[in-house]
XYZ file of C-alpha atoms in Angstrom:
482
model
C 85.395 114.897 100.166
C 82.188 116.253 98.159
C 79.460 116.662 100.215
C 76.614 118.901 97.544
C 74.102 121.039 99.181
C 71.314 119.621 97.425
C 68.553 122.376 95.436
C 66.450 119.650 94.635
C 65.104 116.823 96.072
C 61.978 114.754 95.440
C 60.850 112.480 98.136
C 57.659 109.893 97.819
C 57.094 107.409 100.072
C 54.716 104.644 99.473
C 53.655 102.150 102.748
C 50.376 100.275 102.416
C 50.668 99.043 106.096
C 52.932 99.777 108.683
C 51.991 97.718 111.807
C 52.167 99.167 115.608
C 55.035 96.755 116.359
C 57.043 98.534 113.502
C 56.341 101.743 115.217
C 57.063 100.652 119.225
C 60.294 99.005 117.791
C 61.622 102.782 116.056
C 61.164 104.113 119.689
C 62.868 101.882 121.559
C 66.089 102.949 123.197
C 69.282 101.904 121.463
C 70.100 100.199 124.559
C 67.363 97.742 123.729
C 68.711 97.108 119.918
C 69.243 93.562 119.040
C 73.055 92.940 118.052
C 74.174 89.431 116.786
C 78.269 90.751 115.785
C 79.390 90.030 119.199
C 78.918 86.512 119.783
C 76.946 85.193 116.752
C 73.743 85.242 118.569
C 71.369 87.256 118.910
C 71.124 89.323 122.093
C 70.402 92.472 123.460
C 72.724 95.262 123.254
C 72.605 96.588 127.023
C 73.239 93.046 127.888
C 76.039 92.131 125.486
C 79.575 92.037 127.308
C 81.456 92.368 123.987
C 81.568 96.535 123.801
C 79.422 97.344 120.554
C 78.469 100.156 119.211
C 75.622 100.438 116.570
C 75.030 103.206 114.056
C 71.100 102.764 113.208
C 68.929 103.625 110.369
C 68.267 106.750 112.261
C 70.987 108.006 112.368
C 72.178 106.833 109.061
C 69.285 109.371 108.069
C 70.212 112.387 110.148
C 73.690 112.423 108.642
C 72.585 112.174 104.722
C 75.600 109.483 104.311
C 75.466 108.174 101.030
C 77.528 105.323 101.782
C 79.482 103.540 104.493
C 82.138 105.179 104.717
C 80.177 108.522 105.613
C 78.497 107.045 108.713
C 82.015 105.513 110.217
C 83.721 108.969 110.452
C 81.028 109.962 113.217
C 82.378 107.092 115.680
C 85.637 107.645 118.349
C 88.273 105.293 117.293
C 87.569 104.697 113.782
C 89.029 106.812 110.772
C 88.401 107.053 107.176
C 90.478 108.218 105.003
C 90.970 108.174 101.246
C 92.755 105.878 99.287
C 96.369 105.272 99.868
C 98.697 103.926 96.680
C 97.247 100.792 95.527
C 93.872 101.367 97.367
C 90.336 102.402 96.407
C 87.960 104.647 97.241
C 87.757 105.458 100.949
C 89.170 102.485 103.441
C 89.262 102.513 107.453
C 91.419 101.968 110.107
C 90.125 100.973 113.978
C 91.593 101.842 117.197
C 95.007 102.823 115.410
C 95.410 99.816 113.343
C 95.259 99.385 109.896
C 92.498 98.353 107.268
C 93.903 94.641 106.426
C 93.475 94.444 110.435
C 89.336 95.038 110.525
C 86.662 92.253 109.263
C 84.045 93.727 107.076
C 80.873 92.045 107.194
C 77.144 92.091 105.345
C 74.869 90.002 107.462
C 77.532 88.296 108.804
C 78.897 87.644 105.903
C 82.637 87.689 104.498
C 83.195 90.381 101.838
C 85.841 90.075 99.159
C 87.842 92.480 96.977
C 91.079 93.999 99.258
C 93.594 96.137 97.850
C 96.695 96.374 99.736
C 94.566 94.702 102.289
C 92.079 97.245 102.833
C 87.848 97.407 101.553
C 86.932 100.482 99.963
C 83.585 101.236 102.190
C 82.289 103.344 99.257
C 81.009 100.261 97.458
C 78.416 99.609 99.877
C 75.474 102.343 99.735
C 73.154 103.153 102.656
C 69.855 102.476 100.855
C 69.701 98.854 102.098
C 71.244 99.127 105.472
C 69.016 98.816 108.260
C 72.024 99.640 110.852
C 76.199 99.042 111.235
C 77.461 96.837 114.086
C 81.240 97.988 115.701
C 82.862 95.642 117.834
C 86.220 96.841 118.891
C 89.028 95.604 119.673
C 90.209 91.541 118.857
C 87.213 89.247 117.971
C 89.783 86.436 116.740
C 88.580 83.844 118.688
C 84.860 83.187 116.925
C 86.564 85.430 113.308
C 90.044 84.574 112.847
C 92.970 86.352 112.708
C 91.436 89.190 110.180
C 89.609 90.836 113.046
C 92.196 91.583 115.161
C 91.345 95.481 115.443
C 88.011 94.500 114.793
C 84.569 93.921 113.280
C 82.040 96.095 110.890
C 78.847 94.561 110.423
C 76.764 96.042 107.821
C 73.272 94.670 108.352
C 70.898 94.760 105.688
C 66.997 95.870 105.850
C 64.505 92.634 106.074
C 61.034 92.971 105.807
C 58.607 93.563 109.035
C 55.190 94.796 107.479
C 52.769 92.887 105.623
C 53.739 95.130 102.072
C 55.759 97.611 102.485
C 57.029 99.760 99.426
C 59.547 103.215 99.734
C 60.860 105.123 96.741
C 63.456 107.677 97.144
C 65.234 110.118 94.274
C 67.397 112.917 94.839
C 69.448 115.069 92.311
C 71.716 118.129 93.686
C 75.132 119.711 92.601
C 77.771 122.228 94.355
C 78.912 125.591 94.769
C 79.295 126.271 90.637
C 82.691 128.313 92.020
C 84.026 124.680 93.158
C 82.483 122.053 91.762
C 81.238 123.488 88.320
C 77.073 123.226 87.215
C 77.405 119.462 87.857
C 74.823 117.182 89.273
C 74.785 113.767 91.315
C 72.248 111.629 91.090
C 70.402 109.069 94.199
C 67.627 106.992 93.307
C 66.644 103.783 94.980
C 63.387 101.295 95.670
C 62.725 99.143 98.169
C 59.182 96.395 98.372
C 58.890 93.869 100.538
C 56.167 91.347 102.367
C 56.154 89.458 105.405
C 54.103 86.668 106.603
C 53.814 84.064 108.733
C 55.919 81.293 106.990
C 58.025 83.841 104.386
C 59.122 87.523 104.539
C 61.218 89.020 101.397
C 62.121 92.498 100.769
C 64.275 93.788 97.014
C 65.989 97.073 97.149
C 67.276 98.491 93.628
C 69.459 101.428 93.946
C 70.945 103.981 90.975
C 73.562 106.553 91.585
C 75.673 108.700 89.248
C 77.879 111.553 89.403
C 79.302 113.798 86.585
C 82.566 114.224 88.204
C 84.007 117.699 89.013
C 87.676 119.656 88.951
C 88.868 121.750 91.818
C 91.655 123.521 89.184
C 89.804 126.073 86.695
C 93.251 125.862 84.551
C 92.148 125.252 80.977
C 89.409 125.639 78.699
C 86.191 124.987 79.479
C 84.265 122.400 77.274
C 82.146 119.448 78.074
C 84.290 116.727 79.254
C 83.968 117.038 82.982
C 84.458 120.573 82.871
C 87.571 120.344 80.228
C 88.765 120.472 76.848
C 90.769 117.595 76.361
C 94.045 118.849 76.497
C 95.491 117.042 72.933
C 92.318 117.634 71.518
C 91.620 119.935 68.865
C 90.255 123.294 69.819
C 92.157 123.343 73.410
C 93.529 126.703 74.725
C 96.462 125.441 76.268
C 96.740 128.769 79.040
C 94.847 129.150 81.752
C 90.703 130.134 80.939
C 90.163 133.674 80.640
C 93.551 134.200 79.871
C 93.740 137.220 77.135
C 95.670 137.318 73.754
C 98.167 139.825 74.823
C 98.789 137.410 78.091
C 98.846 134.010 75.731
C 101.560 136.020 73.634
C 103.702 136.974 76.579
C 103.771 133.667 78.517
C 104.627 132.028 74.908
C 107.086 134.391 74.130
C 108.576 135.271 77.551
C 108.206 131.941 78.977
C 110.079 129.487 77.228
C 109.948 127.073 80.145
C 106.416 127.349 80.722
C 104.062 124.431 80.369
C 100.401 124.174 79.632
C 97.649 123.626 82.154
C 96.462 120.062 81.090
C 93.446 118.379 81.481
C 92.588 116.381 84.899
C 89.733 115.942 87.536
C 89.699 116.282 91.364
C 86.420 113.793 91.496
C 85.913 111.117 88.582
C 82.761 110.531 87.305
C 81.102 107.705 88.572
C 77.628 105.390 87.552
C 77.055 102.558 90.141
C 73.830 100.061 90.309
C 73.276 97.759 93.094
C 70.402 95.034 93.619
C 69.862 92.947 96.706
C 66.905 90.618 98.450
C 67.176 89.324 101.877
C 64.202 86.240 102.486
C 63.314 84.475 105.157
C 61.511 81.061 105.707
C 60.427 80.008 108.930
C 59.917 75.904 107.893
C 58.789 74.788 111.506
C 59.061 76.682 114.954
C 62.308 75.601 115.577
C 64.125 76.017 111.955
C 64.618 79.236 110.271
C 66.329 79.311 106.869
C 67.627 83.077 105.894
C 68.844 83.868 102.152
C 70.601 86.584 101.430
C 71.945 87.657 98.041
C 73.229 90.966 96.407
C 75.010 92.098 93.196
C 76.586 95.519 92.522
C 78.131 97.190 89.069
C 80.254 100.599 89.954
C 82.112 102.145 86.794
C 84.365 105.077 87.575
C 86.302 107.607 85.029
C 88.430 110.384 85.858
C 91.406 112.026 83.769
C 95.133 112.290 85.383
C 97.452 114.471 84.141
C 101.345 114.251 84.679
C 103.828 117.119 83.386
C 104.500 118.427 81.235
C 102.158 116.628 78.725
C 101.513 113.235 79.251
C 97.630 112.365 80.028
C 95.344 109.520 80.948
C 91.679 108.245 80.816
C 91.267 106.540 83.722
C 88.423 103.753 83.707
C 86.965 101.295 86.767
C 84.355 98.739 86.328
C 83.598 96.269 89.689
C 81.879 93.493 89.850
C 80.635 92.226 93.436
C 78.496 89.384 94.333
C 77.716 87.558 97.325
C 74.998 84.467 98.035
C 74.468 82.926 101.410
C 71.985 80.822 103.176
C 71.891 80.317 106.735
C 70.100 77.960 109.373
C 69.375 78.215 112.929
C 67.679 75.289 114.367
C 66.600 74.584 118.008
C 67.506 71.124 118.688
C 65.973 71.144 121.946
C 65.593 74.014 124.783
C 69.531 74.110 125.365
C 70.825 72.802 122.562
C 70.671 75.227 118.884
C 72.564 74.458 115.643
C 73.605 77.286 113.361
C 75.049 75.978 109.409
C 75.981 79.011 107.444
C 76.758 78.494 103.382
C 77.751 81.711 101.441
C 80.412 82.294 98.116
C 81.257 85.994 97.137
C 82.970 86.948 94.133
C 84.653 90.875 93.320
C 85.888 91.224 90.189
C 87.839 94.799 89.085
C 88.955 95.702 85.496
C 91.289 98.754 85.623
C 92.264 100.655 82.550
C 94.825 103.769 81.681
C 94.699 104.744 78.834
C 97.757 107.487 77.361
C 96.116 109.780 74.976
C 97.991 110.081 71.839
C 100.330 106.991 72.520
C 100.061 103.324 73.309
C 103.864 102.922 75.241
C 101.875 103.203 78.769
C 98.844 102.151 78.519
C 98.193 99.703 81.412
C 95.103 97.331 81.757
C 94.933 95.278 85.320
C 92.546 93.014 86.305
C 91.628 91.616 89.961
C 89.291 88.750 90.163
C 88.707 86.819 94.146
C 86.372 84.011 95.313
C 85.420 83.374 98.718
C 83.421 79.983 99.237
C 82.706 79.511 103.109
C 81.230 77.023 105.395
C 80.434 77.436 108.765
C 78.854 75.054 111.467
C 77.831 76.101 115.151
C 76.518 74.340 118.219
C 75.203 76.017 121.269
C 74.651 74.752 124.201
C 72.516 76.284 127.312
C 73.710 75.191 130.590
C 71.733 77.970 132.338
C 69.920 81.438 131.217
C 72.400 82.829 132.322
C 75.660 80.395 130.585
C 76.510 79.798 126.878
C 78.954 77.660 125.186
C 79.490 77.801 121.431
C 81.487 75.263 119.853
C 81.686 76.361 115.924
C 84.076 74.514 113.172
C 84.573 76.420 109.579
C 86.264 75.915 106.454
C 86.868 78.916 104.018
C 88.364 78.527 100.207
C 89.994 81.647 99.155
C 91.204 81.918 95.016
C 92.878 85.081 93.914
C 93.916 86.060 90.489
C 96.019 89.667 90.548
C 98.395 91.755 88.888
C 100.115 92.144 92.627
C 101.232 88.266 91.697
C 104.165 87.214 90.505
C 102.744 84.929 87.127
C 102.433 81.590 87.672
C 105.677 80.931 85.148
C 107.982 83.035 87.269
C 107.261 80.864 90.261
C 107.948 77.476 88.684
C 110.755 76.258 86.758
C 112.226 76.911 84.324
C 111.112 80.243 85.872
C 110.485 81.770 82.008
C 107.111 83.483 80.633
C 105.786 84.059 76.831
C 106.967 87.994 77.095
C 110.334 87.065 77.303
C 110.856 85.826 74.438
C 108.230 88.018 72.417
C 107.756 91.675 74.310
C 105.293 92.564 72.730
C 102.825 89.688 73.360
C 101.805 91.353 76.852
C 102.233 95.022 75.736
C 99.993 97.430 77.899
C 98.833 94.604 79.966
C 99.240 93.608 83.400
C 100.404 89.150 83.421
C 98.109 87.980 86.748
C 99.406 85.599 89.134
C 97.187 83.326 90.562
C 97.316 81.890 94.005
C 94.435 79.969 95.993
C 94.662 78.988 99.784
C 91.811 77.059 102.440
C 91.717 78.032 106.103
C 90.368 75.171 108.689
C 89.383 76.382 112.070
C 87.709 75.352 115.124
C 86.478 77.582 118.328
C 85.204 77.449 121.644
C 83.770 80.050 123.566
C 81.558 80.663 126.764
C 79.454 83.666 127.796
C 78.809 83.267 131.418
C 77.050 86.158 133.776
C 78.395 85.071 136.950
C 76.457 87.622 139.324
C 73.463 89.753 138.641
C 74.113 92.158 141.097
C 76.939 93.436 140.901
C 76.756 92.333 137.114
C 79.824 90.401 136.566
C 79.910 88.985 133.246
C 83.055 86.919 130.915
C 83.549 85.817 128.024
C 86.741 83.838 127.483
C 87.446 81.945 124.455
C 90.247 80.298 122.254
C 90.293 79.179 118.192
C 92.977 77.320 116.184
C 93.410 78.364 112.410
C 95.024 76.250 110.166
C 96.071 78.113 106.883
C 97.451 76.135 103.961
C 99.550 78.840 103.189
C 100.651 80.499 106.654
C 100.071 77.560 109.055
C 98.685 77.370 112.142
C 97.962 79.348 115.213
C 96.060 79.731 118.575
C 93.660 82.886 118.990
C 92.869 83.401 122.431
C 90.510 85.847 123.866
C 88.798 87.304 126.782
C 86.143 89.742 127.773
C 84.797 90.930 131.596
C 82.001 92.958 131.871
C 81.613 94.758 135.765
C 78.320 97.099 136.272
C 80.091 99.552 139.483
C 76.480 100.582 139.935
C 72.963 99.888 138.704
C-alpha cells in the first residue's frame, strides 16, 4: 500500500462560530458516544449491550487515512486486504469471515456495487465521515442474513454550528527511489448551518493520483513513469542499460525478452459530493435526508510476457438518496419509516495495444430500492421492543450472468450465429430479486446492579430467489463489577 510522506501541505480552516456545546461534546469520553448500529436507536455507547466499537473523527485524524479502508486495519478482528480476482480496490473480512459476510452501511443505509460479494472500502473517502460504527459478530435478526459476521456503519458529518465552513488541500509524493517524482492530490470543502427547524451541511471532495511503478525496467518517459512499450522511441532493455550491454543481451540472448511497460499503482481521479439535512417539522417528527454521488476513474497498464500489453480503464458511478422519519407517537410508543434507492454503476475497459483480438469491455450496473417501517414500544426505561417490517428490490445487470438468451429456450444468443456481433465485449445477464422480512426484538436491562442486560430477537426473510428462513439472535450483557 502507498502511504506518501507528504512535503507539502496547505491547511486553512474557516469557522465563523463554533458553539461551547460543539466543544464539551469533542471532550467527552468515547464511552459517552452516541451509537444507533446496534439496535436502530439511538443510545449510548457504555450502555449499549450489542459490543460496538467506534472509530471517531479523532482518530480518523491521527491516522491520516484517506479512506475507509485505512481506518479498519487499526481494529482487532477486522482485516483488509487488497483485491482478490474479480474484486476491487481494498475489501474486508470480520472475525475470520469473508467480505460477502459483513453489511456495509452509510447512515444506515444499504450500499450497492459487490464484486465477488465483497465492497471495495476505497470508494468511500474520510472527508465526510464524522465516525465508523463496528458491531461484531451476527446482527441478522434486525439486518438479514448479509450481516452475519457483521456490521460497518459509516456515519456521515451533519451540521451542529450555526455556519460552519472547513477547507482542506494537501499535495505530497514518495521516496523518488520508489515511487518516482509523482504527486497525489486531497482537496475537499465542507459548509453547513443549523437552526432551530433545519440544519444542512455539503461536503465536495477532489482527489487524484499520478500513479507510480515499483519496477525501474524500461525507459523512462512520461506515461506514468514509462515509455509505452510498442511505442515509438522505446528502449526495450532495462534503463541505463549501455550499448555494449543492449548488443550482448541481443546477441547472446536469443531467449531474452524485453522489460515491458506496466504500473504497480494506477492512476486514479475521483470526485465525490454529498449533503446530509435535517428538518425538525414538530417536536415529535424529525425528517433526515441524506444524499451523495461519487465519480472514481482509474488507469493503470498490465503487462503479460513476452509482449502482449493493456490500458486498463475504471469509471464508477455511485449514488444513494434516502429519507428517514422518526416520530414519537406518544411517550412509549415511536415510529421509524426509512425510504432510500442506491445505484453503482462500473464500466471496465482493456484495451490490447496494437491488436483488437482481446480487448474486453464489461459493464456492472445494480439498484437497490428499500423500504423500511419500525415501531417501538416502551414498556419501561429500562425495556424495548421493536417490531420492524421491510421490503428491499434488488436489479442486477453483470457480465458474471449468464445472458438472458442462454437461460431461456431455445437457449441461443445473436453471437452464435454472427461472432463477431459481440467482439471485445462482455453479453450481461440480468437478474432482479425482492426480499420481504419482518423482526422482533427486545432490549431489556433486567438488574442495575449487577447490570444484567439481553437482547434476544428473531426475523423471517423471504427471498424470491433463495426462499425463506428464520434469523435468530441473542445478546447478554453482565457488568462483574462497577
Amino acid at each position: 500500500m502507498y502511504f506518501p510522506f507528504y512535503f507539502f501541505f496547505i491547511f486553512l480552516f474557516v469557522s465563523s462560530y463554533l458553539s461551547a456545546e460543539t466543544l464539551e461534546n469533542t471532550n467527552k469520553d468515547d464511552a459517552n458516544v452516541i451509537t444507533v448500529t446496534g439496535t436502530r436507536r439511538k443510545g449510548l455507547l457504555k450502555d449499549s449491550t450489542i459490543t460496538t466499537e467506534v472509530i471517531s473523527r479523532k482518530d480518523i485524524d491521527a491516522m491520516g487515512a484517506k479512506d475507509v479502508s485505512e481506518t479498519l486495519g487499526n481494529v482487532p478482528g477486522i482485516e483488509v486486504r487488497p483485491a482478490q480476482a474479480g474484486e476491487r480496490g481494498s475489501t474486508v473480512r470480520l472475525q475470520g469471515l469473508s467480505s460477502q459476510n459483513v453489511l456495509i452501511l452509510v447512515d444506515g443505509q444499504r450500499t450497492t456495487g459487490r464484486f465477488s460479494g465483497s465492497i471495495d472500502l476505497t470508494r468511500f473517502k474520510a472527508d465526510e465521515i464524522e465516525r465508523i460504527e463496528i458491531v461484531k459478530g451476527a446482527s441478522s435478526a434486525i439486518y438479514g442474513s448479509d450481516a452475519i459476521a457483521g456490521v460497518i456503519n459509516i456515519i456521515t458529518k451533519e451540521a451542529k454550528s450555526p455556519l460552519f465552513a472547513e477547507f482542506r488541500t494537501m499535495a505530497g509524493s514518495g521516496s523518488k527511489s520508489y515511487f518516482g517524482p509523482y504527486i497525489d492530490y486531497r482537496n475537499y470543502a465542507s459548509a453547513g448551518t443549523k437552526g432551530d427547524k433545519i440544519g444542512t451541511i455539503f461536503t465536495v471532495g477532489w482527489h487524484k493520483g499520478e500513479g507510480y511503478d515499483l519496477t525501474p525496467d524500461a525507459t523512462k518517459g512520461p506515461r506514468n513513469g514509462r515509455t509505452a512499450s510498442l511505442a515509438p522511441g522505446y528502449n526495450p532493455y532495462p534503463s541505463e542499460t549501455s550499448f555494449i550491454q543492449s548488443y550482448y543481451l541481443a546477441s547472446r540472448l536469443p531467449n531474452y525478452y524485453p522489460p515491458l511497460e506496466s504500473t504497480s499503482g494506477g492512476a486514479f481521479n475521483d470526485l465525490n459530493v454529498s449533503n446530509k439535512s435535517t428538518f425538525q417539522l414538530t417536536n415529535d417528527l424529525l425528517l433526515t435526508s441524506t444524499m451523495y454521488y461519487r465519480y472514481l476513474q482509474q488507469t493503470a497498464v498490465d503487462a503479460i510476457l513476452p509482449r502482449t500489453v493493456y490500458d486498463r480503464t475504471n469509471k464508477t458511478h455511485d449514488f444513494m438518496g434516502a429519507l428517514n422519519a422518526d416520530w414519537n407517537l406518544t411517550k412509549k410508543t415511536s415510529i421509524n419509516v426509512n425510504l432510500n434507492h442506491s445505484r453503482f454503476q462500473d464500466l471496465f475497459n482493456n484495451d490490447q495495444r496494437k491488436s483488437d483480438e482481446l480487448d474486453t469491455q464489461q459493464r456492472t450496473d445494480n439498484g437497490i430500492t428499500e423500504i423500511r417501517t419500525r415501531v417501538d414500544y416502551k414498556f419501561a426505561e429500562n425495556h424495548i421492543t421493536s417490531v420492524g417490517v421491510e421490503h428491499l428490490y434488488d436489479k442486477l445487470s453483470s457480465a458474471r450472468l449468464a445472458p438472458d438468451c442462454r437461460r431461456s429456450y431455445p437457449y441461443l444468443c445473436q453471437e452464435d450465429f454472427n461472432p463477431d456481433i459481440a467482439k471485445g465485449q462482455s453479453i450481461n445477464g440480468n437478474i432482479f430479486r425482492f426480499r420481504n422480512a419482518i423482526f422482533l426484538q427486545d432490549e431489556w436491562r433486567i438488574s442495575d446492579k449487577p447490570r444484567i442486560q439481553i437482547v434476544p430477537g428473531v426475523r423471517y426473510d423471504h427471498d424470491s430467489l433463495y426462499g425463506g428462513e428464520w434469523l435468530p439472535k441473542l445478546a447478554v450483557r453482565y457488568d462483574v463489577t462497577d
